[in-house]
mmCIF file of C-alpha atoms in Angstrom:
data_model
loop_
_atom_site.group_PDB
_atom_site.id
_atom_site.type_symbol
_atom_site.label_atom_id
_atom_site.label_comp_id
_atom_site.label_asym_id
_atom_site.label_seq_id
_atom_site.Cartn_x
_atom_site.Cartn_y
_atom_site.Cartn_z
ATOM 1 C CA MET A 648 29.838 62.997 -6.888
ATOM 2 C CA ILE A 649 26.124 62.643 -7.663
ATOM 3 C CA ALA A 650 25.637 60.663 -3.989
ATOM 4 C CA ALA A 651 27.733 63.295 -2.385
ATOM 5 C CA TYR A 652 25.355 66.070 -3.806
ATOM 6 C CA ARG A 653 22.574 64.030 -2.657
ATOM 7 C CA LYS A 654 23.627 63.998 0.767
ATOM 8 C CA ARG A 655 23.998 67.645 0.624
ATOM 9 C CA LEU A 656 20.869 68.514 -1.153
ATOM 10 C CA THR A 657 18.648 66.473 1.264
ATOM 11 C CA SER A 658 20.562 67.578 4.351
ATOM 12 C CA GLU A 659 18.630 68.746 7.734
ATOM 13 C CA ASP A 660 20.606 71.882 7.653
ATOM 14 C CA ASP A 661 19.035 74.934 5.349
ATOM 15 C CA GLN A 662 22.493 76.150 4.773
ATOM 16 C CA ILE A 663 24.101 73.152 3.608
ATOM 17 C CA ARG A 664 21.173 72.563 1.088
ATOM 18 C CA ILE A 665 21.178 75.895 -0.470
ATOM 19 C CA GLU A 666 24.900 76.079 -0.708
ATOM 20 C CA ALA A 667 24.940 72.646 -2.429
ATOM 21 C CA ALA A 668 22.072 73.687 -4.710
ATOM 22 C CA LYS A 669 23.593 77.032 -5.823
ATOM 23 C CA ALA A 670 26.823 75.177 -6.608
ATOM 24 C CA TRP A 671 25.190 72.676 -8.667
ATOM 25 C CA THR A 672 22.781 75.236 -10.655
ATOM 26 C CA LEU A 673 25.420 77.933 -11.189
ATOM 27 C CA TRP A 674 27.547 75.093 -12.663
ATOM 28 C CA GLU A 675 24.598 74.284 -14.943
ATOM 29 C CA GLY A 676 23.727 77.764 -15.654
ATOM 30 C CA GLU A 677 27.379 78.689 -16.748
ATOM 31 C CA THR A 678 27.850 75.676 -19.001
ATOM 32 C CA ILE A 679 24.402 75.432 -20.923
ATOM 33 C CA THR A 680 24.882 78.204 -23.279
ATOM 34 C CA LEU A 681 27.640 78.956 -25.699
ATOM 35 C CA LEU A 682 28.221 82.435 -24.614
ATOM 36 C CA PRO A 683 27.941 83.740 -20.966
ATOM 37 C CA ASN A 684 24.028 84.514 -20.011
ATOM 38 C CA PRO A 685 24.038 86.646 -16.949
ATOM 39 C CA SER A 686 20.033 85.835 -16.773
ATOM 40 C CA PHE A 687 20.849 82.365 -16.290
ATOM 41 C CA SER A 688 23.353 83.067 -13.682
ATOM 42 C CA GLU A 689 20.790 85.256 -11.871
ATOM 43 C CA ALA A 690 18.045 82.722 -11.992
ATOM 44 C CA TYR A 691 20.318 79.841 -11.102
ATOM 45 C CA ALA A 692 21.569 81.956 -8.118
ATOM 46 C CA ASP A 693 18.255 82.087 -6.380
ATOM 47 C CA GLY A 694 17.937 79.599 -3.704
ATOM 48 C CA HIS A 695 14.426 78.518 -3.931
ATOM 49 C CA PHE A 696 15.056 77.768 -7.974
ATOM 50 C CA ALA A 697 18.387 76.387 -7.275
ATOM 51 C CA LEU A 698 17.018 73.954 -4.533
ATOM 52 C CA ALA A 699 13.978 72.735 -6.825
ATOM 53 C CA PHE A 700 16.543 72.357 -9.835
ATOM 54 C CA ALA A 701 19.379 70.866 -8.147
ATOM 55 C CA ARG A 702 17.299 68.175 -6.262
ATOM 56 C CA LEU A 703 15.086 67.293 -9.338
ATOM 57 C CA GLU A 704 17.962 66.593 -11.566
ATOM 58 C CA ASN A 705 20.149 64.906 -8.952
ATOM 59 C CA HIS A 706 17.216 62.566 -7.962
ATOM 60 C CA TYR A 707 17.114 61.509 -11.847
ATOM 61 C CA PHE A 708 20.832 61.244 -11.918
ATOM 62 C CA PHE A 709 21.204 59.321 -8.771
ATOM 63 C CA HIS A 710 18.891 56.916 -10.083
ATOM 64 C CA ASP A 711 20.319 56.539 -13.651
ATOM 65 C CA CYS A 712 17.494 58.250 -15.011
ATOM 66 C CA TRP A 713 15.642 54.726 -14.207
ATOM 67 C CA MET A 714 17.596 53.220 -17.327
ATOM 68 C CA GLU A 715 20.158 50.402 -17.359
ATOM 69 C CA ASP A 716 23.578 51.345 -19.028
ATOM 70 C CA GLY A 717 23.250 51.482 -22.347
ATOM 71 C CA GLN A 718 19.543 50.858 -22.686
ATOM 72 C CA LEU A 719 18.600 53.883 -24.666
ATOM 73 C CA LEU A 720 20.816 52.785 -27.411
ATOM 74 C CA ARG A 721 19.947 49.071 -26.961
ATOM 75 C CA ASP A 722 16.085 49.656 -27.075
ATOM 76 C CA ALA A 723 16.064 52.272 -29.610
ATOM 77 C CA HIS A 724 14.820 50.051 -32.419
ATOM 78 C CA ARG A 725 11.403 49.858 -30.621
ATOM 79 C CA LEU A 726 11.255 53.395 -31.846
ATOM 80 C CA ALA A 727 11.113 52.229 -35.455
ATOM 81 C CA GLY A 728 8.532 54.174 -37.583
ATOM 82 C CA ILE A 729 8.074 56.906 -35.189
ATOM 83 C CA PRO A 730 9.511 60.014 -36.440
ATOM 84 C CA GLY A 731 11.555 62.271 -34.375
ATOM 85 C CA VAL A 732 14.095 65.021 -34.260
ATOM 86 C CA ILE A 733 17.184 64.936 -32.440
ATOM 87 C CA PHE A 734 18.770 68.271 -31.940
ATOM 88 C CA HIS A 735 22.194 68.954 -30.348
ATOM 89 C CA GLY A 736 24.225 71.890 -30.171
ATOM 90 C CA ARG A 737 27.447 71.922 -31.490
ATOM 91 C CA TYR A 738 29.006 73.533 -28.411
ATOM 92 C CA ASP A 739 26.793 71.437 -26.009
ATOM 93 C CA MET A 740 29.414 71.128 -23.229
ATOM 94 C CA PRO A 741 27.309 68.805 -20.688
ATOM 95 C CA CYS A 742 26.268 66.149 -23.289
ATOM 96 C CA PRO A 743 28.722 64.997 -25.943
ATOM 97 C CA VAL A 744 27.666 65.274 -29.217
ATOM 98 C CA LYS A 745 28.554 61.757 -29.970
ATOM 99 C CA ASN A 746 25.827 60.340 -28.069
ATOM 100 C CA ALA A 747 23.314 62.324 -30.026
ATOM 101 C CA TYR A 748 24.930 60.779 -33.083
ATOM 102 C CA LEU A 749 24.775 57.468 -31.911
ATOM 103 C CA LEU A 750 20.994 57.720 -30.907
ATOM 104 C CA HIS A 751 20.012 58.982 -34.529
ATOM 105 C CA LYS A 752 22.165 55.928 -36.071
ATOM 106 C CA ALA A 753 20.175 53.697 -33.984
ATOM 107 C CA TRP A 754 16.786 55.533 -34.642
ATOM 108 C CA PRO A 755 17.023 56.174 -38.307
ATOM 109 C CA ASP A 756 13.599 57.431 -38.504
ATOM 110 C CA ALA A 757 14.680 60.443 -36.437
ATOM 111 C CA GLN A 758 16.472 63.368 -38.227
ATOM 112 C CA PHE A 759 19.524 64.551 -36.812
ATOM 113 C CA CYS A 760 20.013 68.229 -36.555
ATOM 114 C CA LEU A 761 23.279 69.386 -35.481
ATOM 115 C CA VAL A 762 22.846 73.106 -34.480
ATOM 116 C CA GLU A 763 25.718 75.390 -35.222
ATOM 117 C CA GLY A 764 26.362 78.279 -32.909
ATOM 118 C CA ALA A 765 24.553 76.603 -29.922
ATOM 119 C CA GLY A 766 25.136 74.987 -26.693
ATOM 120 C CA HIS A 767 22.761 72.878 -24.338
ATOM 121 C CA ALA A 768 19.954 75.388 -23.459
ATOM 122 C CA THR A 769 16.566 75.103 -25.516
ATOM 123 C CA THR A 770 16.780 79.019 -25.110
ATOM 124 C CA GLU A 771 19.998 79.089 -27.340
ATOM 125 C CA PRO A 772 18.656 81.029 -30.570
ATOM 126 C CA GLY A 773 19.533 78.096 -33.019
ATOM 127 C CA ILE A 774 18.006 75.453 -30.685
ATOM 128 C CA LEU A 775 14.811 77.509 -29.979
ATOM 129 C CA ASP A 776 14.543 78.175 -33.833
ATOM 130 C CA GLN A 777 14.599 74.505 -34.720
ATOM 131 C CA LEU A 778 12.315 73.398 -31.932
ATOM 132 C CA ILE A 779 9.811 75.594 -33.383
ATOM 133 C CA ARG A 780 10.107 74.452 -36.890
ATOM 134 C CA ALA A 781 10.111 70.874 -35.821
ATOM 135 C CA THR A 782 6.792 71.355 -33.914
ATOM 136 C CA ASP A 783 5.302 73.265 -36.671
ATOM 137 C CA ARG A 784 6.083 70.286 -38.994
ATOM 138 C CA PHE A 785 4.738 67.795 -36.771
ATOM 139 C CA SER A 786 1.543 69.860 -36.192
ATOM 140 C CA GLY A 787 0.433 69.595 -39.982
#
């Protein structure tokens, strides 16, 4: 599916590119928040935004984020001694909570924070609150 979208997102035909980009971003916009958020739907439906967002995200996924399968967990030991915080919304549909939990187990110096009542978006109230708290703690 990633390769098929890449082909459409880089098509010579503007209409094909925009239609593919809107489909990509509208799906994302509808799945990243716990409750429907019309502002995401409106922003993600804009052709210019959609094309930039979809092409960037697709480019990373097409290249497997420049990581080998399992590399993040396999190499997490290299983060030993480095503090961090792993946030994950309990209702995050695009990314399974299991992945965040496994990263936490492989990186014990990181705090794991399962955010109740939140999905994937950083703008979700619980996620945003935890991000601000963490940056305040790290800033001293």
